[in-house]
Tab-separated table of C-alpha atoms and ligand atoms in Angstrom:
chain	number	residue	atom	x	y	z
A	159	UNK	CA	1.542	8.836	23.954
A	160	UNK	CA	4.176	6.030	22.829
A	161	UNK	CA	2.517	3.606	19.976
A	162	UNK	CA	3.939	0.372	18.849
A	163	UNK	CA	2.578	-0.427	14.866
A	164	UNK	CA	3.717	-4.047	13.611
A	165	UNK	CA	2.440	-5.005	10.346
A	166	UNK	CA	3.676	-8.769	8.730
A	167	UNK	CA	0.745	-8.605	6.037
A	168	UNK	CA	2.542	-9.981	3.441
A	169	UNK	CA	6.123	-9.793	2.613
A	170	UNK	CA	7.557	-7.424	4.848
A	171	UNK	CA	8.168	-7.480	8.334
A	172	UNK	CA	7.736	-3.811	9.883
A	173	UNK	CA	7.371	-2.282	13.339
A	174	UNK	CA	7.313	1.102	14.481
A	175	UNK	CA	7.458	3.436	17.168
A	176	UNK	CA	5.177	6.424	17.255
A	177	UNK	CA	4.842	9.443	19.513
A	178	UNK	CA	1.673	11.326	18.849
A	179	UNK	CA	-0.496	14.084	20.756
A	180	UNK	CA	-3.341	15.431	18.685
A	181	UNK	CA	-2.117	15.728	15.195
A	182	UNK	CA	1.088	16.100	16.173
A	183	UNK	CA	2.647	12.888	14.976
A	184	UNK	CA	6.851	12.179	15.276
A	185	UNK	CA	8.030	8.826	14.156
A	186	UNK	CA	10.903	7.512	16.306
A	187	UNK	CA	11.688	4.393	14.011
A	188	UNK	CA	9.684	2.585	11.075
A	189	UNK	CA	12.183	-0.726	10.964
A	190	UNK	CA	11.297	-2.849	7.593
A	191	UNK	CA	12.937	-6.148	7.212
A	192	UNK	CA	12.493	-6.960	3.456
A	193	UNK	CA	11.932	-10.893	2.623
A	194	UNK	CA	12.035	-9.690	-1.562
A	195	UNK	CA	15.466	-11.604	-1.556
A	196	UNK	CA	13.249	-15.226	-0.538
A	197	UNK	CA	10.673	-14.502	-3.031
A	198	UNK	CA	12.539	-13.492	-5.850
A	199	UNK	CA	13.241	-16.714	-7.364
A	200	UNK	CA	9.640	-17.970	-7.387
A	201	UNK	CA	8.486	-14.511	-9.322
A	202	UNK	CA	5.998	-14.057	-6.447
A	203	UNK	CA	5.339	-14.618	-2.569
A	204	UNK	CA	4.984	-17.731	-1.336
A	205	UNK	CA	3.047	-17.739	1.444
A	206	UNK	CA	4.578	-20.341	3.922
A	207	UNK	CA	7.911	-18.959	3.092
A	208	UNK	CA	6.692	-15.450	4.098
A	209	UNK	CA	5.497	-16.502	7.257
A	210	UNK	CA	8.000	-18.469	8.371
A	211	UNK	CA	10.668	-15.517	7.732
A	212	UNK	CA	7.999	-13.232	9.769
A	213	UNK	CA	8.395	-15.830	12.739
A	214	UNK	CA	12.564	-15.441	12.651
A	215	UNK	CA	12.069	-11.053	11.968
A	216	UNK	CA	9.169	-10.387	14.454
A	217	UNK	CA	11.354	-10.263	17.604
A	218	UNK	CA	14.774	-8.499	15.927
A	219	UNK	CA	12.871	-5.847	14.492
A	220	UNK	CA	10.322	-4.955	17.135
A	221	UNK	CA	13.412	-4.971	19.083
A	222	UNK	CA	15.041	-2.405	16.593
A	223	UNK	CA	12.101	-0.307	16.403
A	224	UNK	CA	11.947	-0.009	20.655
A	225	UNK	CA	15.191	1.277	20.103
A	226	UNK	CA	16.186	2.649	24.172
A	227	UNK	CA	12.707	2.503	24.624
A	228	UNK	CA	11.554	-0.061	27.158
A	229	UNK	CA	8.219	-2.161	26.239
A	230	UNK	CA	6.975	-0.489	29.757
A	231	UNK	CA	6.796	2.911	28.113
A	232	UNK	CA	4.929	1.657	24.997
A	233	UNK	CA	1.253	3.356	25.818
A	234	UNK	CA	-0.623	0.994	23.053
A	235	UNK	CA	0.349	-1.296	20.453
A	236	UNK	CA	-1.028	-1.339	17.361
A	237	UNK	CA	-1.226	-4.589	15.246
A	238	UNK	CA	-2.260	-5.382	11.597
A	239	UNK	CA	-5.455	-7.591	11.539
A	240	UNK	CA	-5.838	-7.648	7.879
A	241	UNK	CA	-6.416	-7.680	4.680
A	242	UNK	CA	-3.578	-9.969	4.078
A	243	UNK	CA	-2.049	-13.737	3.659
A	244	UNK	CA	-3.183	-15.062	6.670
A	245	UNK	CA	0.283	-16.951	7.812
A	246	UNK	CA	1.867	-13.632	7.895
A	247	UNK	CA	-0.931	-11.855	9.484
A	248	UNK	CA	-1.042	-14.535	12.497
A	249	UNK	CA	2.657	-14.165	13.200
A	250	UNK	CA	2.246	-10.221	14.203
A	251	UNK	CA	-1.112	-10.596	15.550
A	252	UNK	CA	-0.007	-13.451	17.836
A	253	UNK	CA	3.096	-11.764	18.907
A	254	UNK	CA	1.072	-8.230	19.595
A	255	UNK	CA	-1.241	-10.194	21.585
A	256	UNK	CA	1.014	-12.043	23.716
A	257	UNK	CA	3.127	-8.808	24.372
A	258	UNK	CA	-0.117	-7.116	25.221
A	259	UNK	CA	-1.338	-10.094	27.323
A	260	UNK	CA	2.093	-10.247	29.254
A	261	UNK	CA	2.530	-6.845	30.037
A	262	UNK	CA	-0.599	-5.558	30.458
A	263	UNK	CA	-0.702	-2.780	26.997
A	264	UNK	CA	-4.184	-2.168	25.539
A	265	UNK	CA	-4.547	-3.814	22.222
A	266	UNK	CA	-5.302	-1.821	18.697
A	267	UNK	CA	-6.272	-3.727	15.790
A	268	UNK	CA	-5.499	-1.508	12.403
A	269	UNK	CA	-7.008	-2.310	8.633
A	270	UNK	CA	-3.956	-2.532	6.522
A	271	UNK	CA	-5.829	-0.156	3.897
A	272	UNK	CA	-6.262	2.655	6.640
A	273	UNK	CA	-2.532	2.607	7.081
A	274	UNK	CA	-2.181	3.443	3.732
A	275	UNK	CA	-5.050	5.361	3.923
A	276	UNK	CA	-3.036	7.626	6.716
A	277	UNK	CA	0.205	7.712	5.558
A	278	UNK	CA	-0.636	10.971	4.021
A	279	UNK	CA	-0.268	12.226	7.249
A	280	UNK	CA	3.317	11.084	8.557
A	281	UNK	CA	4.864	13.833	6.874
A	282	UNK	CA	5.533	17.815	6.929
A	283	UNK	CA	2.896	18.472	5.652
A	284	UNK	CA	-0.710	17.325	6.055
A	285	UNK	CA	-3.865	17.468	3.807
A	286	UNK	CA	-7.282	18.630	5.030
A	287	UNK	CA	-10.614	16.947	4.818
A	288	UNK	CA	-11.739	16.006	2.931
A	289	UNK	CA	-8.910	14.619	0.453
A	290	UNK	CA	-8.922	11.592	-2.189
A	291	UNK	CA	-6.438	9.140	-1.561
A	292	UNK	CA	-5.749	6.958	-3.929
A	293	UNK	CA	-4.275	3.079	-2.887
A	294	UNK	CA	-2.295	1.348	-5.660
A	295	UNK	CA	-0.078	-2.025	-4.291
A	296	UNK	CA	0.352	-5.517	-5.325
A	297	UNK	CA	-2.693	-6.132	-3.416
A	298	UNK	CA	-5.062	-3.227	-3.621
A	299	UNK	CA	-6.182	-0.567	-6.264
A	300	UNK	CA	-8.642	1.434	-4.317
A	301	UNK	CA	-9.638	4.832	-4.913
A	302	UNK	CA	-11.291	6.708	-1.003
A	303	UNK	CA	-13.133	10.120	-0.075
A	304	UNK	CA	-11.589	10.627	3.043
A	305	UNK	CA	-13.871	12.930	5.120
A	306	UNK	CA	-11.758	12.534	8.430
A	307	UNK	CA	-10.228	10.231	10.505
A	308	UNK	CA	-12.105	7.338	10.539
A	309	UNK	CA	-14.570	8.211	7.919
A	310	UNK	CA	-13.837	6.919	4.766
A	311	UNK	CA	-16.122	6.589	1.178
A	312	UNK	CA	-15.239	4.292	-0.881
A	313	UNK	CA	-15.189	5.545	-4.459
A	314	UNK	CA	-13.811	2.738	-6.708
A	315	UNK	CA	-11.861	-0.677	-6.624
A	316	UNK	CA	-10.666	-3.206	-9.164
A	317	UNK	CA	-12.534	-5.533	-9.854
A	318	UNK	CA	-10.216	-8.043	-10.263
A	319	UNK	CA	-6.027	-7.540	-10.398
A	320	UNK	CA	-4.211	-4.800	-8.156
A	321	UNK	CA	-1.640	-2.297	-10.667
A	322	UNK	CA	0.973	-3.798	-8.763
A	323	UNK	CA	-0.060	-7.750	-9.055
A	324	UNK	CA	-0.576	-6.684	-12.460
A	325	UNK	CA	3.092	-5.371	-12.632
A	326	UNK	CA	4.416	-8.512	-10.641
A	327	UNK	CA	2.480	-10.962	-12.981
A	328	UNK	CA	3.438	-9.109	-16.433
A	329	UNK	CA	7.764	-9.133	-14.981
A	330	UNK	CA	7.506	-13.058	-14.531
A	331	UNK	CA	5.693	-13.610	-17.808
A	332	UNK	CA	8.828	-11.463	-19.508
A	333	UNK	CA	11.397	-13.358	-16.960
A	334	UNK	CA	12.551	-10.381	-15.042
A	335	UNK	CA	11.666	-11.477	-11.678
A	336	UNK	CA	9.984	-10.461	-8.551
A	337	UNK	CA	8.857	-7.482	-7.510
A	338	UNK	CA	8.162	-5.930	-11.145
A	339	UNK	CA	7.165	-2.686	-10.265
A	340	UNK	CA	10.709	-1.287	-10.059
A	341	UNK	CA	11.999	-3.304	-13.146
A	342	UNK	CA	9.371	-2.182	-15.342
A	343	UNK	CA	9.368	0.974	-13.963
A	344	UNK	CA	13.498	1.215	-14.823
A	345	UNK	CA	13.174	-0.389	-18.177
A	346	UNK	CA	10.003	1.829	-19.127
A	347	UNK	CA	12.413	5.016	-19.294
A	348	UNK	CA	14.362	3.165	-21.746
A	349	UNK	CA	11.172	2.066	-23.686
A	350	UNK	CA	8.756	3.486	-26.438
A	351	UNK	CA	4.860	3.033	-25.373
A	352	UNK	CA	3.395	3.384	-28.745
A	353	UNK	CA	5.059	0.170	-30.221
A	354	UNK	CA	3.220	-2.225	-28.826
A	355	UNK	CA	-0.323	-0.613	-28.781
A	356	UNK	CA	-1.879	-2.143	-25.738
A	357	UNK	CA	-5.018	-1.154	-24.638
A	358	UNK	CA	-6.128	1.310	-21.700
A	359	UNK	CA	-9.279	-0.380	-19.657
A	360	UNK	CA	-11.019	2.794	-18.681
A	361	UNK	CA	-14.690	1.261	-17.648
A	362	UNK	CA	-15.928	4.227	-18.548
A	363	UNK	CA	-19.350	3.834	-16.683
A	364	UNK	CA	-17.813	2.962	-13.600
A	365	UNK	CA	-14.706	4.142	-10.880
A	366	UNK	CA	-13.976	1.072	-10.671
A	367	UNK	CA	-10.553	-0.943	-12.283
A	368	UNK	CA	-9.663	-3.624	-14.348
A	369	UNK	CA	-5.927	-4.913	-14.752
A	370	UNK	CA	-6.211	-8.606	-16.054
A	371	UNK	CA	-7.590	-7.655	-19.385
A	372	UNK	CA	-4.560	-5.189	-19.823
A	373	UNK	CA	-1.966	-8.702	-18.345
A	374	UNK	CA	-3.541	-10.551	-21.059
A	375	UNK	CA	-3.164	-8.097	-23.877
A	376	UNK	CA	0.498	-8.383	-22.761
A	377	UNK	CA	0.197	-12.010	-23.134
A	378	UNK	CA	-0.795	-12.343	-26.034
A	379	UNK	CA	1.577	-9.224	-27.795
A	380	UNK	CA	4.494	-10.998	-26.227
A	381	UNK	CA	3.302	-14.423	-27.866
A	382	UNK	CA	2.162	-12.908	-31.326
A	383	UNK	CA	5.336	-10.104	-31.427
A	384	UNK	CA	8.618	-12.003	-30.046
A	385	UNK	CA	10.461	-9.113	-31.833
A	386	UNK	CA	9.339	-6.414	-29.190
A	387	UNK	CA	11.712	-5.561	-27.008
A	388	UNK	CA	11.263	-5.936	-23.185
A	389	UNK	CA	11.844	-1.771	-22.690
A	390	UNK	CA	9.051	-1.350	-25.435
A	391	UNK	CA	6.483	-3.805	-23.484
A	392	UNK	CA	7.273	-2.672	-20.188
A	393	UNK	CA	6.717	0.902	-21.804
A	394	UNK	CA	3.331	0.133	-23.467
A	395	UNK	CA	2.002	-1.694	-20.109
A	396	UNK	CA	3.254	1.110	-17.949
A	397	UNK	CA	1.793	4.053	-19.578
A	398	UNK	CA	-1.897	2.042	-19.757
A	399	UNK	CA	-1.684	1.573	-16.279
A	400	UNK	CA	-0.558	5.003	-15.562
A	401	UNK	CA	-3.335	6.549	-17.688
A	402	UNK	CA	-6.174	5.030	-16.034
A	403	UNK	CA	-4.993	6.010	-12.806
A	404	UNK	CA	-4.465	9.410	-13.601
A	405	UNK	CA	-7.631	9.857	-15.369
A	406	UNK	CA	-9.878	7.837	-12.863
A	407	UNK	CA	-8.643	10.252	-9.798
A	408	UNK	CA	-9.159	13.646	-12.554
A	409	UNK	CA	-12.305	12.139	-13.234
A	410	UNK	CA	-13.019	11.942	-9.063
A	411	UNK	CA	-11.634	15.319	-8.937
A	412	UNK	CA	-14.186	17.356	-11.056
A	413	UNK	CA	-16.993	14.719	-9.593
A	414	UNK	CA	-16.769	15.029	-6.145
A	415	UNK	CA	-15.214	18.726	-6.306
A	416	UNK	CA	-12.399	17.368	-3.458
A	417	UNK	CA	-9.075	19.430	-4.563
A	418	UNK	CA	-6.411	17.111	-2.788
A	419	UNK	CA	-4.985	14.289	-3.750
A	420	UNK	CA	-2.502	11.365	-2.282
A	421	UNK	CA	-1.645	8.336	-3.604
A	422	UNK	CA	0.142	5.527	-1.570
A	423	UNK	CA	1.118	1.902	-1.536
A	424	UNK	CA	4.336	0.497	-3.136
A	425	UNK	CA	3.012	1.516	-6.753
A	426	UNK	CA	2.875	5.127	-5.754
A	427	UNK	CA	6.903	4.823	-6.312
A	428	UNK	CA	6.532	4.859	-9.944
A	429	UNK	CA	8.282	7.407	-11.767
A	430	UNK	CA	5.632	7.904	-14.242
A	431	UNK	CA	2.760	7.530	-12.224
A	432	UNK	CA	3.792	10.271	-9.537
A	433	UNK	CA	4.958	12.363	-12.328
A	434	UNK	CA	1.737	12.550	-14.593
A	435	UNK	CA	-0.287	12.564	-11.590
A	436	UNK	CA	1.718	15.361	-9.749
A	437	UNK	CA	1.315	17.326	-13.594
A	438	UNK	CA	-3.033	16.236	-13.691
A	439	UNK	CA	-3.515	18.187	-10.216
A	440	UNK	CA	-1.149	21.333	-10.907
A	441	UNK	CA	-3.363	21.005	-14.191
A	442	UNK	CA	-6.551	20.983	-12.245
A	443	UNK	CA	-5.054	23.477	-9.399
A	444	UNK	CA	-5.447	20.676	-6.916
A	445	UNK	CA	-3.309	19.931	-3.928
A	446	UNK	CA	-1.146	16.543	-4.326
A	447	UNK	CA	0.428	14.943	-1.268
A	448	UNK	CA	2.989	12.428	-1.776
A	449	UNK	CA	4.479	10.475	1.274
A	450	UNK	CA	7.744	9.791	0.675
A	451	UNK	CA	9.173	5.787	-0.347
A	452	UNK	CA	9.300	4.469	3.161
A	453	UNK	CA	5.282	5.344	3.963
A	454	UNK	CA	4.504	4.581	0.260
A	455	UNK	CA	5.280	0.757	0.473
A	456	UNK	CA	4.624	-1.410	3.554
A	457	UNK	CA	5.254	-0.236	6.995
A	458	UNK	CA	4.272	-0.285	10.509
A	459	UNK	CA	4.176	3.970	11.513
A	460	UNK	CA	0.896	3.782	9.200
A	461	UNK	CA	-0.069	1.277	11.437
A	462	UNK	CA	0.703	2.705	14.630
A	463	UNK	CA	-0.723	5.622	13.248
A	464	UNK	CA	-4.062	4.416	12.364
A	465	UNK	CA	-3.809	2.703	15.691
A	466	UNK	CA	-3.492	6.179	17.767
A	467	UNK	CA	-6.722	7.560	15.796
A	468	UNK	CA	-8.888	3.839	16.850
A	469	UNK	CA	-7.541	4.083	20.340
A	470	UNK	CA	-8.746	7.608	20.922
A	471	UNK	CA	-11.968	6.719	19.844
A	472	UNK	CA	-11.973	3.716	22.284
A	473	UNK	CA	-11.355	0.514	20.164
A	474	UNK	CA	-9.491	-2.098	22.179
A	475	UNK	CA	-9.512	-5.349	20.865
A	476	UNK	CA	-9.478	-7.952	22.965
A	477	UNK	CA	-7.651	-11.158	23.348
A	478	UNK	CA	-9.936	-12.893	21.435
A	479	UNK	CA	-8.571	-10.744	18.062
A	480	UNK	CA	-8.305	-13.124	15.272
A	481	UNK	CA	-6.870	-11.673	11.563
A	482	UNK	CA	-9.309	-12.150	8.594
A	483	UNK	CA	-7.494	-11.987	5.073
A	484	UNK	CA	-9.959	-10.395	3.319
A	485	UNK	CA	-11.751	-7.352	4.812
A	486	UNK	CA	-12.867	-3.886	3.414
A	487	UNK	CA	-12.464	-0.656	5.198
B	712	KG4	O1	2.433	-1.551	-0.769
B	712	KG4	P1	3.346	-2.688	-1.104
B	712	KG4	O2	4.762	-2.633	-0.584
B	712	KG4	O3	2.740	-4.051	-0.623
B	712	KG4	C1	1.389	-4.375	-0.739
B	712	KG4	O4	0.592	-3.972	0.174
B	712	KG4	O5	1.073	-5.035	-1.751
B	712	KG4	O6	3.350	-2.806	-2.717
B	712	KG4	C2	4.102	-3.775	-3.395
B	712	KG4	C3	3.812	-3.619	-4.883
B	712	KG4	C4	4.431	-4.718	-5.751
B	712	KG4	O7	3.441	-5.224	-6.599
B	712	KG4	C5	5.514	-3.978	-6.532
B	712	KG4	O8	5.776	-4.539	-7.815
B	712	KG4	C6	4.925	-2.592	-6.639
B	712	KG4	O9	4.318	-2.374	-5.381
B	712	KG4	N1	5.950	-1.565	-6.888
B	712	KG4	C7	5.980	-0.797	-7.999
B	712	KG4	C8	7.130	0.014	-7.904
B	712	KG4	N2	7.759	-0.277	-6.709
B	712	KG4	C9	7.016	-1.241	-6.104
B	712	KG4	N3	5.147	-0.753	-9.048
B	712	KG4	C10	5.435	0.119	-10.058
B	712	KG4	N4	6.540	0.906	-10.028
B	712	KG4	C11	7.409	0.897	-8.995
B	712	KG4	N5	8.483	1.693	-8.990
B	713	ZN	ZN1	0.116	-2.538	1.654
């Protein structure tokens, strides 16, 4: 069947068309219009801007992901519902509905988190159940058993900052705008993380994270040590976030005795993190499954393709479908 994912959670506006049959999944387009360009100046999203460029995208790039198609051949469409900023989220979720209403196309709504969840499984090649999957954007830091489709545990969560809000919040404090993940992540190579000595919030009685502490510590090194360079902080911040990571999902590992491993979400592009985690599972003889850049960060074919496994088990929403901007999966 044909599948139509849009997804205008926060800063991006994606849609994508899906073919799937079983677990054979081909993705015909995954379109992503970026709005980083609006933001950028502001050294964060800002949340009536974001929706207002999602009302001018919506219609190009659904367009541009139908490609030849016609919207007659689309089977079901799958729409974000959340979590989210809600301006954005209304934008796809009233377009979906009204394309669904007008032409008659059964109605998915998808969790944003089991898109990411899924993305795993856009790619070659596929993990088994059960596999850990490990979330880490600029709105989520979320560590999930997943035992199949549809069945998820949740292991741990921060309990306050996402790695990359944490990222985004520590680039505007050292003026290097917005999104910091990739500017850190560039200036980190250059850097040495032992010079500035920051701290490494493991909770160690708990899977759970904590990122503000670690944006404070920054704070206040950058206040108390205006000699530091920016490579050196952006060095010292990376590798505490990176070490958590990697040791909270070793930690899951040996715990839960699950031997595969993805990681996803726009933070799963850092250099370091995908290289020390890729080196803790061949370490631990564990599987690790890494969807590439364009499933990593925000798109709609994770959508679509969380939308195929809700439809075969029946879930139409109905017109009524309103988005929430905070929901668990
Ligand atoms: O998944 P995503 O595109 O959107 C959300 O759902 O939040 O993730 C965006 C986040 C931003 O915080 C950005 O700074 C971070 O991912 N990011 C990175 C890198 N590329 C993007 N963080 C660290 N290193 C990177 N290379
Ligand atoms: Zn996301």
């Amino acid at each position: 069947m044909l599948i139509l994912g849009v997804d205008t959670s926060c800063d991006d506006t994606s849609a994508s068309l899906l073919r799937a049959d079983g677990t054979d999944i081909e993705v015909l387009s995954n379109i992503v219009s970026s709005q980083s360009e609006i933001h950028t100046k502001y050294g964060g999203i800002v949340p009536e801007l974001a929706s207002r460029s999602h009302m001018e995208m919506i219609w190009p790039v659904v367009k541009e992901a139908l490609g030849g198609h016609g919207i007659e051949e689309v089977d079901a469409a799958a729409v974000c519902m959340g979590p989210g900023l809600i301006g954005s989220l209304l934008v796809g979720c009233s377009f979906i509905k009204a394309m669904c209403y007008a032409r008659d196309i059964p109605l998915v709504a998808v969790n944003h988190l089991e898109g990411h969840l899924l993305s795993a499984f856009l790619t070659g090649t596929k993990p088994e159940f059960p596999f850990l999957t490990l979330i880490v954007s600029g709105g989520h830091t979320s560590l999930y058993k997943v035992n199949g489709y549809c069945d998820y545990e949740e292991i741990g969560r921060t309990r306050d900052d996402a790695a990359g809000e944490a990222y985004d919040k520590v680039a505007k404090l050292l003026d290097l705008g917005y999104p910091g993940g990739p500017v850190i992540d560039n200036l980190a190579a250059k850097g040495d993380p032992k010079v500035a000595g920051l701290p490494r919030p493991y909770l160690p009685d708990s899977m759970d994270f904590s990122f503000s502490g670690l944006k404070t510590a920054v704070r206040l090194m950058h206040e108390k040590r205006g000699d530091l360079s920016n490579e050196d902080m952006a060095a010292g911040f990376q590798a505490s976030v990176v070490d958590v990571l990697v040791r909270k999902v070793k930690r899951a590992i040996k715990e839960f005795g699950v031997s595969r491993v993805s990681i996803t979400g726009g933070v799963a592009a850092n250099s370091e993190l995908r290289k020390r985690m890729a080196a803790m599972c061949k370490g631990l003889k564990a599987d690790f499954y890494l969807p590439p850049l364009e499933y990593c960060t925000d798109n709609a074919a994770m959508i679509a393709l969380a939308g195929y496994h809700r439809y075969q088990k029946g879930e139409i929403a109905s017109m009524e479908l309103n988005p929430k901007a905070h929901m668990h999966l």
